[in-house]
Amino acid sequence: MSGPVHRVGPRGLCRGAALTLVFASVLATGAATGALPRGDGRSPETETRPVASFADRDAVVDAAADAVADGKSGTEAAEEVVSRSGDRWGAVYDEREYQEFEQALDGSYTGVGIAARRSADGLVAVARVQPGSPADRAGIRAGDLIRTVDGHRVDRRPVSDVVALLRGDRTGAVAGSAVVVGVQRGSAGRTETLHRARLTTEAVTVRRLGPDRSDPSAAVLIEVGSFTKGSGAEVRDAVREAPAGTGVLLDLRGNSGGLVTEAVTAASAFLDGGLVATYDVHGEQRALYADGGGDTARPVVVLIDGGTMSAAELLTGALQDRGRAVTVGSRTFGKGSVQMPSKLAGGSVAELTVGHYRTPAGRSIDDRGITPDLAVSARAQQRAETVLSGLGGGS
């Protein structure tokens, strides 16, 4: 396995929900931890470099080789070295997991069809339900609160943990396996037994806003759940097909990240070339650029929250720094590091941190996130629509 991988999906989050970018020939996916790292309060404009530890690649490779030679698990040995290194975004995946990750790059995953978010009062709420999924067939709807998973309270757990439990990521759950979900709608609660299925994600959905969605002047809402293969082109096509002069509300809330190339393509829909992000690999500086010919006149508002991660943060930072969009919502997750994969003895794969991303203005994303231009904690979409209307983007 060769060539650097730029993985900006966080580690441990629903194994395969947050995807990775591979420059060269390698494709892999990442995952996110349940813990949501935060900055220390320093201004991103004055901070010079995120504080982070990198795992020693040779030490990880050697540990796996020695373990396999002794008849032990190379994966476990490598995980122990990575854990001790302090590389919080480093990860080790066995062959089955890595195969699952590669399939996830095409938008395929095992789950129940629920996307979750943090509600205004701090609980875990259903953000979206995939049509035709087990959750949809059970009558679960956006806005329902997720109170329990398999009998365990999840009210205050990180959203990434709850999604991982629903998918059965940490137990290697397969299609057909059951998960018991306790949901609440208003004051009424109920329990549903859902059977996981192999699902294909609908990464991008597009619709008109306002009471009359047939109105050609109505603004366009583009929701991007993750940057899987082809999602960037879907965003670009939606912008091109929107009537001239109408505004775009780009909803990246709960976007778990994905392929950086797709995020760059999405940025190209709103930019006429120019810088999208810079990054370093072992100190060597590199850059990502938008394609020319994007729509630079249409009003744009970007909705973000604490579930906006990695590749979605790169897109947000680019549009914000380039003065191309007004950002509304709450501070993003804060994941902007670069990983490189290494094949280990026994067939497992280690992804170890080798660098960091920065926005066009040089701001670090990792452990700091993106602060919105307009911070709102409740009725964020309504506020965003008001801002878009004020920019002349329709209603």
mmCIF file of C-alpha atoms in Angstrom:
data_model
loop_
_atom_site.group_PDB
_atom_site.id
_atom_site.type_symbol
_atom_site.label_atom_id
_atom_site.label_comp_id
_atom_site.label_asym_id
_atom_site.label_seq_id
_atom_site.Cartn_x
_atom_site.Cartn_y
_atom_site.Cartn_z
ATOM 1 C CA MET A 1 0.000 0.000 0.000
ATOM 2 C CA SER A 2 1.559 3.293 -1.039
ATOM 3 C CA GLY A 3 0.748 6.954 -1.341
ATOM 4 C CA PRO A 4 -0.518 9.401 1.279
ATOM 5 C CA VAL A 5 -4.096 9.267 2.453
ATOM 6 C CA HIS A 6 -5.722 12.484 3.551
ATOM 7 C CA ARG A 7 -8.294 11.269 6.029
ATOM 8 C CA VAL A 8 -10.401 13.985 7.529
ATOM 9 C CA GLY A 9 -13.170 11.811 8.915
ATOM 10 C CA PRO A 10 -12.909 11.442 12.694
ATOM 11 C CA ARG A 11 -11.974 8.200 14.320
ATOM 12 C CA GLY A 12 -14.506 5.716 15.810
ATOM 13 C CA LEU A 13 -17.700 7.342 14.534
ATOM 14 C CA CYS A 14 -19.903 4.636 13.053
ATOM 15 C CA ARG A 15 -17.072 2.741 11.393
ATOM 16 C CA GLY A 16 -17.302 3.890 7.832
ATOM 17 C CA ALA A 17 -19.616 6.867 8.267
ATOM 18 C CA ALA A 18 -16.842 9.414 8.047
ATOM 19 C CA LEU A 19 -14.909 8.818 4.867
ATOM 20 C CA THR A 20 -11.366 9.480 3.792
ATOM 21 C CA LEU A 21 -9.510 10.884 0.840
ATOM 22 C CA VAL A 22 -6.711 8.947 -0.747
ATOM 23 C CA PHE A 23 -4.268 10.787 -2.977
ATOM 24 C CA ALA A 24 -2.610 8.264 -5.302
ATOM 25 C CA SER A 25 -4.282 4.885 -5.554
ATOM 26 C CA VAL A 26 -5.456 3.971 -2.067
ATOM 27 C CA LEU A 27 -9.040 4.402 -0.881
ATOM 28 C CA ALA A 28 -9.917 4.024 2.758
ATOM 29 C CA THR A 29 -12.460 5.264 5.240
ATOM 30 C CA GLY A 30 -12.125 6.716 8.668
ATOM 31 C CA ALA A 31 -14.143 6.668 11.851
ATOM 32 C CA ALA A 32 -14.686 9.006 14.786
ATOM 33 C CA THR A 33 -14.274 8.752 18.503
ATOM 34 C CA GLY A 34 -17.145 9.371 20.830
ATOM 35 C CA ALA A 35 -15.206 12.187 22.498
ATOM 36 C CA LEU A 36 -15.504 15.546 20.761
ATOM 37 C CA PRO A 37 -12.154 17.363 21.140
ATOM 38 C CA ARG A 38 -12.242 21.104 21.593
ATOM 39 C CA GLY A 39 -9.716 23.915 21.516
ATOM 40 C CA ASP A 40 -8.252 25.661 24.525
ATOM 41 C CA GLY A 41 -9.844 29.030 23.851
ATOM 42 C CA ARG A 42 -6.998 30.562 21.841
ATOM 43 C CA SER A 43 -7.989 32.484 18.757
ATOM 44 C CA PRO A 44 -7.503 30.407 15.587
ATOM 45 C CA GLU A 45 -6.091 33.513 13.938
ATOM 46 C CA THR A 46 -3.215 33.731 16.427
ATOM 47 C CA GLU A 47 -2.600 30.016 16.936
ATOM 48 C CA THR A 48 0.372 28.704 14.973
ATOM 49 C CA ARG A 49 -0.026 24.916 15.019
ATOM 50 C CA PRO A 50 -2.310 22.404 16.708
ATOM 51 C CA VAL A 51 -0.743 20.475 19.560
ATOM 52 C CA ALA A 52 -0.759 16.814 18.532
ATOM 53 C CA SER A 53 1.300 13.650 18.791
ATOM 54 C CA PHE A 54 2.184 11.491 15.825
ATOM 55 C CA ALA A 55 2.625 7.735 16.078
ATOM 56 C CA ASP A 56 5.934 6.306 14.855
ATOM 57 C CA ARG A 57 5.133 4.292 11.731
ATOM 58 C CA ASP A 58 8.110 1.951 12.097
ATOM 59 C CA ALA A 59 7.193 1.170 15.702
ATOM 60 C CA VAL A 60 3.629 0.278 14.691
ATOM 61 C CA VAL A 61 4.758 -1.882 11.761
ATOM 62 C CA ASP A 62 7.371 -3.671 13.867
ATOM 63 C CA ALA A 63 4.930 -4.325 16.726
ATOM 64 C CA ALA A 64 2.464 -5.975 14.355
ATOM 65 C CA ALA A 65 5.181 -8.067 12.697
ATOM 66 C CA ASP A 66 6.590 -9.253 16.031
ATOM 67 C CA ALA A 67 3.121 -10.174 17.311
ATOM 68 C CA VAL A 68 2.270 -12.181 14.187
ATOM 69 C CA ALA A 69 5.636 -13.973 14.397
ATOM 70 C CA ASP A 70 4.755 -14.959 17.970
ATOM 71 C CA GLY A 71 1.322 -16.223 16.931
ATOM 72 C CA LYS A 72 -0.487 -13.218 18.405
ATOM 73 C CA SER A 73 -2.750 -10.553 16.937
ATOM 74 C CA GLY A 74 -0.906 -7.982 14.859
ATOM 75 C CA THR A 75 -3.936 -5.718 14.966
ATOM 76 C CA GLU A 76 -4.046 -5.640 18.765
ATOM 77 C CA ALA A 77 -0.290 -5.065 19.031
ATOM 78 C CA ALA A 78 -0.455 -2.172 16.588
ATOM 79 C CA GLU A 79 -3.471 -0.676 18.374
ATOM 80 C CA GLU A 80 -1.541 -0.706 21.643
ATOM 81 C CA VAL A 81 1.359 1.232 20.120
ATOM 82 C CA VAL A 82 -0.967 3.784 18.502
ATOM 83 C CA SER A 83 -2.873 4.209 21.769
ATOM 84 C CA ARG A 84 0.339 4.914 23.701
ATOM 85 C CA SER A 85 1.570 7.364 21.057
ATOM 86 C CA GLY A 86 -1.057 10.002 21.738
ATOM 87 C CA ASP A 87 -2.063 10.060 18.063
ATOM 88 C CA ARG A 88 -5.763 10.541 18.762
ATOM 89 C CA TRP A 89 -6.710 10.313 15.095
ATOM 90 C CA GLY A 90 -4.514 7.301 14.404
ATOM 91 C CA ALA A 91 -6.377 4.020 13.951
ATOM 92 C CA VAL A 92 -5.803 0.357 13.151
ATOM 93 C CA TYR A 93 -8.364 -1.645 11.159
ATOM 94 C CA ASP A 94 -8.565 -5.342 10.521
ATOM 95 C CA GLU A 95 -9.197 -6.681 7.014
ATOM 96 C CA ARG A 96 -12.966 -6.927 7.451
ATOM 97 C CA GLU A 97 -13.257 -3.377 8.716
ATOM 98 C CA TYR A 98 -11.097 -2.032 5.929
ATOM 99 C CA GLN A 99 -13.206 -3.802 3.326
ATOM 100 C CA GLU A 100 -16.303 -2.259 4.912
ATOM 101 C CA PHE A 101 -14.644 1.142 4.733
ATOM 102 C CA GLU A 102 -13.890 0.786 1.038
ATOM 103 C CA GLN A 103 -17.514 -0.103 0.372
ATOM 104 C CA ALA A 104 -18.558 2.954 2.383
ATOM 105 C CA LEU A 105 -16.677 5.141 -0.079
ATOM 106 C CA ASP A 106 -19.425 4.266 -2.533
ATOM 107 C CA GLY A 107 -22.057 5.280 0.030
ATOM 108 C CA SER A 108 -22.915 1.767 1.194
ATOM 109 C CA TYR A 109 -23.213 0.874 4.882
ATOM 110 C CA THR A 110 -24.974 -1.430 7.334
ATOM 111 C CA GLY A 111 -27.446 0.358 9.580
ATOM 112 C CA VAL A 112 -31.036 1.376 10.230
ATOM 113 C CA GLY A 113 -31.189 4.599 8.196
ATOM 114 C CA ILE A 114 -31.005 7.219 10.967
ATOM 115 C CA ALA A 115 -28.849 10.353 10.881
ATOM 116 C CA ALA A 116 -28.620 11.962 14.319
ATOM 117 C CA ARG A 117 -27.842 15.403 15.699
ATOM 118 C CA ARG A 118 -27.738 17.217 19.041
ATOM 119 C CA SER A 119 -31.076 18.878 19.818
ATOM 120 C CA ALA A 120 -31.408 22.421 21.158
ATOM 121 C CA ASP A 121 -31.821 21.093 24.719
ATOM 122 C CA GLY A 122 -28.789 18.820 24.478
ATOM 123 C CA LEU A 123 -30.503 15.510 23.728
ATOM 124 C CA VAL A 124 -29.916 13.227 20.742
ATOM 125 C CA ALA A 125 -32.467 13.755 17.989
ATOM 126 C CA VAL A 126 -33.142 12.161 14.624
ATOM 127 C CA ALA A 127 -31.886 14.552 11.948
ATOM 128 C CA ARG A 128 -32.934 12.548 8.886
ATOM 129 C CA VAL A 129 -34.475 9.165 8.134
ATOM 130 C CA GLN A 130 -33.515 7.437 4.918
ATOM 131 C CA PRO A 131 -36.586 6.573 2.831
ATOM 132 C CA GLY A 132 -37.276 2.849 2.705
ATOM 133 C CA SER A 133 -34.882 2.090 5.568
ATOM 134 C CA PRO A 134 -35.752 0.012 8.666
ATOM 135 C CA ALA A 135 -36.241 3.226 10.658
ATOM 136 C CA ASP A 136 -38.556 4.642 7.996
ATOM 137 C CA ARG A 137 -40.662 1.486 7.914
ATOM 138 C CA ALA A 138 -40.959 1.628 11.718
ATOM 139 C CA GLY A 139 -42.370 5.137 11.544
ATOM 140 C CA ILE A 140 -39.392 6.955 13.064
ATOM 141 C CA ARG A 141 -39.284 10.555 11.858
ATOM 142 C CA ALA A 142 -36.948 13.549 11.888
ATOM 143 C CA GLY A 143 -37.264 15.353 15.204
ATOM 144 C CA ASP A 144 -37.887 12.220 17.273
ATOM 145 C CA LEU A 145 -35.593 11.930 20.283
ATOM 146 C CA ILE A 146 -33.420 8.830 20.672
ATOM 147 C CA ARG A 147 -33.568 7.939 24.375
ATOM 148 C CA THR A 148 -32.214 4.390 24.524
ATOM 149 C CA VAL A 149 -30.314 1.897 22.368
ATOM 150 C CA ASP A 150 -30.518 -1.759 23.398
ATOM 151 C CA GLY A 151 -31.845 -0.670 26.773
ATOM 152 C CA HIS A 152 -29.020 1.766 27.539
ATOM 153 C CA ARG A 153 -29.719 5.467 28.062
ATOM 154 C CA VAL A 154 -28.052 7.627 25.417
ATOM 155 C CA ASP A 155 -29.520 11.054 26.243
ATOM 156 C CA ARG A 156 -26.193 12.738 26.918
ATOM 157 C CA ARG A 157 -23.825 10.520 24.997
ATOM 158 C CA PRO A 158 -21.899 11.954 22.030
ATOM 159 C CA VAL A 159 -23.937 11.742 18.837
ATOM 160 C CA SER A 160 -21.140 9.764 17.194
ATOM 161 C CA ASP A 161 -21.427 7.114 19.932
ATOM 162 C CA VAL A 162 -25.175 6.809 19.413
ATOM 163 C CA VAL A 163 -24.799 6.405 15.637
ATOM 164 C CA ALA A 164 -22.114 3.765 16.203
ATOM 165 C CA LEU A 165 -24.467 1.852 18.525
ATOM 166 C CA LEU A 166 -27.290 2.001 15.992
ATOM 167 C CA ARG A 167 -25.044 0.607 13.288
ATOM 168 C CA GLY A 168 -23.368 -1.910 15.572
ATOM 169 C CA ASP A 169 -19.961 -0.742 14.459
ATOM 170 C CA ARG A 170 -18.055 -1.825 17.527
ATOM 171 C CA THR A 171 -19.631 -5.274 17.579
ATOM 172 C CA GLY A 172 -19.254 -6.000 13.872
ATOM 173 C CA ALA A 173 -23.027 -6.193 13.383
ATOM 174 C CA VAL A 174 -24.227 -7.485 10.028
ATOM 175 C CA ALA A 175 -27.353 -6.970 7.956
ATOM 176 C CA GLY A 176 -30.297 -8.667 9.681
ATOM 177 C CA SER A 177 -29.001 -8.120 13.211
ATOM 178 C CA ALA A 178 -31.427 -6.455 15.611
ATOM 179 C CA VAL A 179 -31.149 -3.245 17.609
ATOM 180 C CA VAL A 180 -33.794 -2.016 20.046
ATOM 181 C CA VAL A 181 -34.320 1.739 19.910
ATOM 182 C CA GLY A 182 -36.322 3.801 22.386
ATOM 183 C CA VAL A 183 -37.661 6.985 20.771
ATOM 184 C CA GLN A 184 -39.788 9.856 21.992
ATOM 185 C CA ARG A 185 -42.083 12.168 20.021
ATOM 186 C CA GLY A 186 -43.478 14.950 22.137
ATOM 187 C CA SER A 187 -44.501 13.348 25.435
ATOM 188 C CA ALA A 188 -45.068 9.899 23.951
ATOM 189 C CA GLY A 189 -42.334 7.311 24.020
ATOM 190 C CA ARG A 190 -42.113 3.887 22.416
ATOM 191 C CA THR A 191 -39.629 1.130 21.684
ATOM 192 C CA GLU A 192 -38.925 -0.271 18.224
ATOM 193 C CA THR A 193 -36.920 -3.353 17.297
ATOM 194 C CA LEU A 194 -35.135 -2.588 14.038
ATOM 195 C CA HIS A 195 -33.245 -5.045 11.886
ATOM 196 C CA ARG A 196 -30.175 -3.559 10.272
ATOM 197 C CA ALA A 197 -29.936 -3.617 6.487
ATOM 198 C CA ARG A 198 -27.368 -2.905 3.829
ATOM 199 C CA LEU A 199 -28.201 0.633 2.756
ATOM 200 C CA THR A 200 -27.005 3.042 0.120
ATOM 201 C CA THR A 201 -26.771 6.571 1.404
ATOM 202 C CA GLU A 202 -28.450 9.507 -0.236
ATOM 203 C CA ALA A 203 -25.633 11.932 0.411
ATOM 204 C CA VAL A 204 -27.271 14.943 -1.251
ATOM 205 C CA THR A 205 -30.920 16.051 -1.221
ATOM 206 C CA VAL A 206 -32.239 19.137 -2.975
ATOM 207 C CA ARG A 207 -35.541 20.997 -2.551
ATOM 208 C CA ARG A 208 -37.040 24.476 -2.758
ATOM 209 C CA LEU A 209 -37.719 26.537 0.355
ATOM 210 C CA GLY A 210 -40.791 28.534 1.236
ATOM 211 C CA PRO A 211 -44.535 27.867 1.167
ATOM 212 C CA ASP A 212 -44.691 27.672 -2.646
ATOM 213 C CA ARG A 213 -41.928 25.362 -3.784
ATOM 214 C CA SER A 214 -43.000 25.743 -7.394
ATOM 215 C CA ASP A 215 -42.075 29.441 -7.194
ATOM 216 C CA PRO A 216 -39.027 29.890 -9.477
ATOM 217 C CA SER A 217 -37.706 32.614 -7.170
ATOM 218 C CA ALA A 218 -37.697 30.307 -4.142
ATOM 219 C CA ALA A 219 -34.309 29.618 -2.595
ATOM 220 C CA VAL A 220 -32.790 26.163 -2.963
ATOM 221 C CA LEU A 221 -31.884 23.985 0.023
ATOM 222 C CA ILE A 222 -29.014 21.572 -0.615
ATOM 223 C CA GLU A 223 -28.447 19.112 2.239
ATOM 224 C CA VAL A 224 -25.182 17.176 2.172
ATOM 225 C CA GLY A 225 -25.006 14.350 4.718
ATOM 226 C CA SER A 226 -21.505 13.179 3.790
ATOM 227 C CA PHE A 227 -19.000 13.484 0.978
ATOM 228 C CA THR A 228 -19.218 10.053 -0.620
ATOM 229 C CA LYS A 229 -18.285 9.422 -4.238
ATOM 230 C CA GLY A 230 -20.222 11.649 -6.609
ATOM 231 C CA SER A 231 -21.644 13.970 -3.945
ATOM 232 C CA GLY A 232 -19.545 16.945 -5.047
ATOM 233 C CA ALA A 233 -20.874 16.673 -8.601
ATOM 234 C CA GLU A 234 -24.432 16.474 -7.218
ATOM 235 C CA VAL A 235 -23.916 19.756 -5.375
ATOM 236 C CA ARG A 236 -22.410 21.365 -8.479
ATOM 237 C CA ASP A 237 -25.298 20.172 -10.670
ATOM 238 C CA ALA A 238 -27.901 21.412 -8.165
ATOM 239 C CA VAL A 239 -26.338 24.872 -8.200
ATOM 240 C CA ARG A 240 -26.191 24.963 -11.988
ATOM 241 C CA GLU A 241 -29.826 23.905 -12.284
ATOM 242 C CA ALA A 242 -31.119 26.489 -9.802
ATOM 243 C CA PRO A 243 -32.736 29.517 -11.517
ATOM 244 C CA ALA A 244 -30.400 32.482 -11.876
ATOM 245 C CA GLY A 245 -30.484 34.852 -8.922
ATOM 246 C CA THR A 246 -32.008 32.426 -6.440
ATOM 247 C CA GLY A 247 -30.107 31.826 -3.243
ATOM 248 C CA VAL A 248 -28.662 28.555 -1.946
ATOM 249 C CA LEU A 249 -28.882 27.321 1.623
ATOM 250 C CA LEU A 250 -26.138 24.703 1.947
ATOM 251 C CA ASP A 251 -26.923 22.520 4.970
ATOM 252 C CA LEU A 252 -23.817 20.759 6.302
ATOM 253 C CA ARG A 253 -25.180 20.060 9.776
ATOM 254 C CA GLY A 254 -24.368 16.538 10.881
ATOM 255 C CA ASN A 255 -22.121 16.033 7.849
ATOM 256 C CA SER A 256 -19.643 13.420 9.027
ATOM 257 C CA GLY A 257 -16.995 14.334 6.492
ATOM 258 C CA GLY A 258 -15.786 12.306 3.578
ATOM 259 C CA LEU A 259 -13.687 12.400 0.479
ATOM 260 C CA VAL A 260 -11.781 15.640 0.284
ATOM 261 C CA THR A 261 -11.884 15.567 -3.509
ATOM 262 C CA GLU A 262 -15.685 15.649 -3.325
ATOM 263 C CA ALA A 263 -15.622 18.623 -0.940
ATOM 264 C CA VAL A 264 -13.306 20.457 -3.349
ATOM 265 C CA THR A 265 -15.711 19.728 -6.216
ATOM 266 C CA ALA A 266 -18.569 21.110 -4.111
ATOM 267 C CA ALA A 267 -16.511 24.236 -3.355
ATOM 268 C CA SER A 268 -15.940 24.619 -7.100
ATOM 269 C CA ALA A 269 -19.685 25.103 -7.549
ATOM 270 C CA PHE A 270 -19.391 28.461 -5.766
ATOM 271 C CA LEU A 271 -15.848 29.545 -6.649
ATOM 272 C CA ASP A 272 -14.075 30.466 -9.867
ATOM 273 C CA GLY A 273 -10.834 28.662 -9.116
ATOM 274 C CA GLY A 274 -8.504 29.618 -6.297
ATOM 275 C CA LEU A 275 -7.418 28.080 -3.025
ATOM 276 C CA VAL A 276 -9.689 25.732 -1.065
ATOM 277 C CA ALA A 277 -7.223 24.494 1.577
ATOM 278 C CA THR A 278 -3.568 23.869 2.298
ATOM 279 C CA TYR A 279 -2.090 20.881 4.078
ATOM 280 C CA ASP A 280 1.270 19.475 5.079
ATOM 281 C CA VAL A 281 2.667 15.938 4.962
ATOM 282 C CA HIS A 282 5.784 15.506 7.106
ATOM 283 C CA GLY A 283 6.329 19.258 6.816
ATOM 284 C CA GLU A 284 5.953 19.448 3.029
ATOM 285 C CA GLN A 285 3.346 22.061 2.119
ATOM 286 C CA ARG A 286 0.689 21.304 -0.497
ATOM 287 C CA ALA A 287 -2.557 22.890 -1.652
ATOM 288 C CA LEU A 288 -6.031 22.093 -2.989
ATOM 289 C CA TYR A 289 -7.625 24.346 -5.621
ATOM 290 C CA ALA A 290 -11.169 24.789 -6.906
ATOM 291 C CA ASP A 291 -11.989 24.349 -10.578
ATOM 292 C CA GLY A 292 -12.811 27.475 -12.554
ATOM 293 C CA GLY A 293 -16.257 28.459 -13.728
ATOM 294 C CA GLY A 294 -18.251 28.270 -10.507
ATOM 295 C CA ASP A 295 -21.172 30.561 -9.682
ATOM 296 C CA THR A 296 -19.671 33.503 -7.815
ATOM 297 C CA ALA A 297 -22.756 35.751 -7.773
ATOM 298 C CA ARG A 298 -25.504 33.633 -6.222
ATOM 299 C CA PRO A 299 -26.215 34.374 -2.505
ATOM 300 C CA VAL A 300 -25.099 31.466 -0.302
ATOM 301 C CA VAL A 301 -25.645 30.663 3.368
ATOM 302 C CA VAL A 302 -24.001 27.619 4.982
ATOM 303 C CA LEU A 303 -25.619 25.889 7.979
ATOM 304 C CA ILE A 304 -23.171 24.197 10.365
ATOM 305 C CA ASP A 305 -23.135 22.614 13.820
ATOM 306 C CA GLY A 306 -20.995 20.462 16.097
ATOM 307 C CA GLY A 307 -21.639 17.492 13.819
ATOM 308 C CA THR A 308 -20.070 19.250 10.815
ATOM 309 C CA MET A 309 -16.763 17.440 10.452
ATOM 310 C CA SER A 310 -13.595 17.119 8.432
ATOM 311 C CA ALA A 311 -14.186 17.511 4.682
ATOM 312 C CA ALA A 312 -17.348 19.501 5.459
ATOM 313 C CA GLU A 313 -15.233 21.816 7.590
ATOM 314 C CA LEU A 314 -12.790 22.314 4.726
ATOM 315 C CA LEU A 315 -15.660 23.366 2.469
ATOM 316 C CA THR A 316 -17.084 25.677 5.129
ATOM 317 C CA GLY A 317 -13.704 27.269 5.809
ATOM 318 C CA ALA A 318 -13.052 27.841 2.115
ATOM 319 C CA LEU A 319 -16.400 29.557 1.488
ATOM 320 C CA GLN A 320 -16.069 31.605 4.666
ATOM 321 C CA ASP A 321 -12.480 32.737 4.076
ATOM 322 C CA ARG A 322 -13.110 33.508 0.418
ATOM 323 C CA GLY A 323 -16.082 35.704 1.348
ATOM 324 C CA ARG A 324 -18.379 33.490 -0.661
ATOM 325 C CA ALA A 325 -20.931 32.554 2.009
ATOM 326 C CA VAL A 326 -22.371 33.589 5.346
ATOM 327 C CA THR A 327 -22.100 30.779 7.885
ATOM 328 C CA VAL A 328 -24.879 30.249 10.432
ATOM 329 C CA GLY A 329 -25.199 27.800 13.327
ATOM 330 C CA SER A 330 -22.726 26.587 15.920
ATOM 331 C CA ARG A 331 -19.043 25.758 16.035
ATOM 332 C CA THR A 332 -17.993 22.735 13.982
ATOM 333 C CA PHE A 333 -16.370 19.543 15.237
ATOM 334 C CA GLY A 334 -12.690 20.385 14.677
ATOM 335 C CA LYS A 335 -11.072 17.582 12.666
ATOM 336 C CA GLY A 336 -8.445 18.582 10.136
ATOM 337 C CA SER A 337 -5.511 16.192 10.271
ATOM 338 C CA VAL A 338 -3.902 14.123 7.533
ATOM 339 C CA GLN A 339 -3.380 10.360 7.855
ATOM 340 C CA MET A 340 -1.268 7.933 5.847
ATOM 341 C CA PRO A 341 -2.099 4.196 5.641
ATOM 342 C CA SER A 342 0.378 1.392 6.175
ATOM 343 C CA LYS A 343 -0.272 -2.298 5.515
ATOM 344 C CA LEU A 344 0.640 -4.410 8.546
ATOM 345 C CA ALA A 345 1.579 -8.034 9.029
ATOM 346 C CA GLY A 346 -1.552 -10.152 9.286
ATOM 347 C CA GLY A 347 -3.506 -8.003 6.836
ATOM 348 C CA SER A 348 -4.565 -5.097 9.050
ATOM 349 C CA VAL A 349 -4.049 -1.443 8.109
ATOM 350 C CA ALA A 350 -2.819 1.429 10.271
ATOM 351 C CA GLU A 351 -3.678 5.036 9.490
ATOM 352 C CA LEU A 352 -1.315 7.407 11.269
ATOM 353 C CA THR A 353 -1.356 11.201 11.456
ATOM 354 C CA VAL A 354 1.299 12.924 9.343
ATOM 355 C CA GLY A 355 0.055 16.515 9.019
ATOM 356 C CA HIS A 356 -2.757 19.070 9.205
ATOM 357 C CA TYR A 357 -5.110 21.047 6.999
ATOM 358 C CA ARG A 358 -5.635 24.806 7.003
ATOM 359 C CA THR A 359 -8.230 27.103 5.473
ATOM 360 C CA PRO A 360 -7.290 29.578 2.709
ATOM 361 C CA ALA A 361 -6.646 32.244 5.362
ATOM 362 C CA GLY A 362 -4.274 29.885 7.192
ATOM 363 C CA ARG A 363 -6.592 28.949 10.049
ATOM 364 C CA SER A 364 -6.162 25.549 11.630
ATOM 365 C CA ILE A 365 -9.256 23.337 11.768
ATOM 366 C CA ASP A 366 -7.978 20.507 13.949
ATOM 367 C CA ASP A 367 -9.179 20.722 17.544
ATOM 368 C CA ARG A 368 -10.672 24.163 16.865
ATOM 369 C CA GLY A 369 -13.351 23.882 14.235
ATOM 370 C CA ILE A 370 -15.002 26.700 12.320
ATOM 371 C CA THR A 371 -16.808 29.469 14.197
ATOM 372 C CA PRO A 372 -19.939 30.647 12.320
ATOM 373 C CA ASP A 373 -20.477 34.256 11.306
ATOM 374 C CA LEU A 374 -23.850 34.122 13.055
ATOM 375 C CA ALA A 375 -23.968 31.858 16.100
ATOM 376 C CA VAL A 376 -27.409 30.428 16.843
ATOM 377 C CA SER A 377 -28.387 27.444 18.975
ATOM 378 C CA ALA A 378 -32.101 27.191 18.201
ATOM 379 C CA ARG A 379 -34.192 27.568 15.043
ATOM 380 C CA ALA A 380 -30.962 27.682 13.075
ATOM 381 C CA GLN A 381 -32.531 26.927 9.709
ATOM 382 C CA GLN A 382 -35.146 29.635 10.154
ATOM 383 C CA ARG A 383 -32.425 32.156 11.005
ATOM 384 C CA ALA A 384 -30.383 30.997 8.024
ATOM 385 C CA GLU A 385 -33.346 31.436 5.680
ATOM 386 C CA THR A 386 -33.849 34.960 7.034
ATOM 387 C CA VAL A 387 -30.189 35.778 6.372
ATOM 388 C CA LEU A 388 -30.420 34.338 2.867
ATOM 389 C CA SER A 389 -33.513 36.421 2.147
ATOM 390 C CA GLY A 390 -31.682 39.502 3.360
ATOM 391 C CA LEU A 391 -28.909 38.767 0.890
ATOM 392 C CA GLY A 392 -31.464 38.819 -1.906
ATOM 393 C CA GLY A 393 -31.594 35.067 -2.248
ATOM 394 C CA GLY A 394 -35.358 34.627 -2.192
ATOM 395 C CA SER A 395 -37.470 32.949 0.475
#
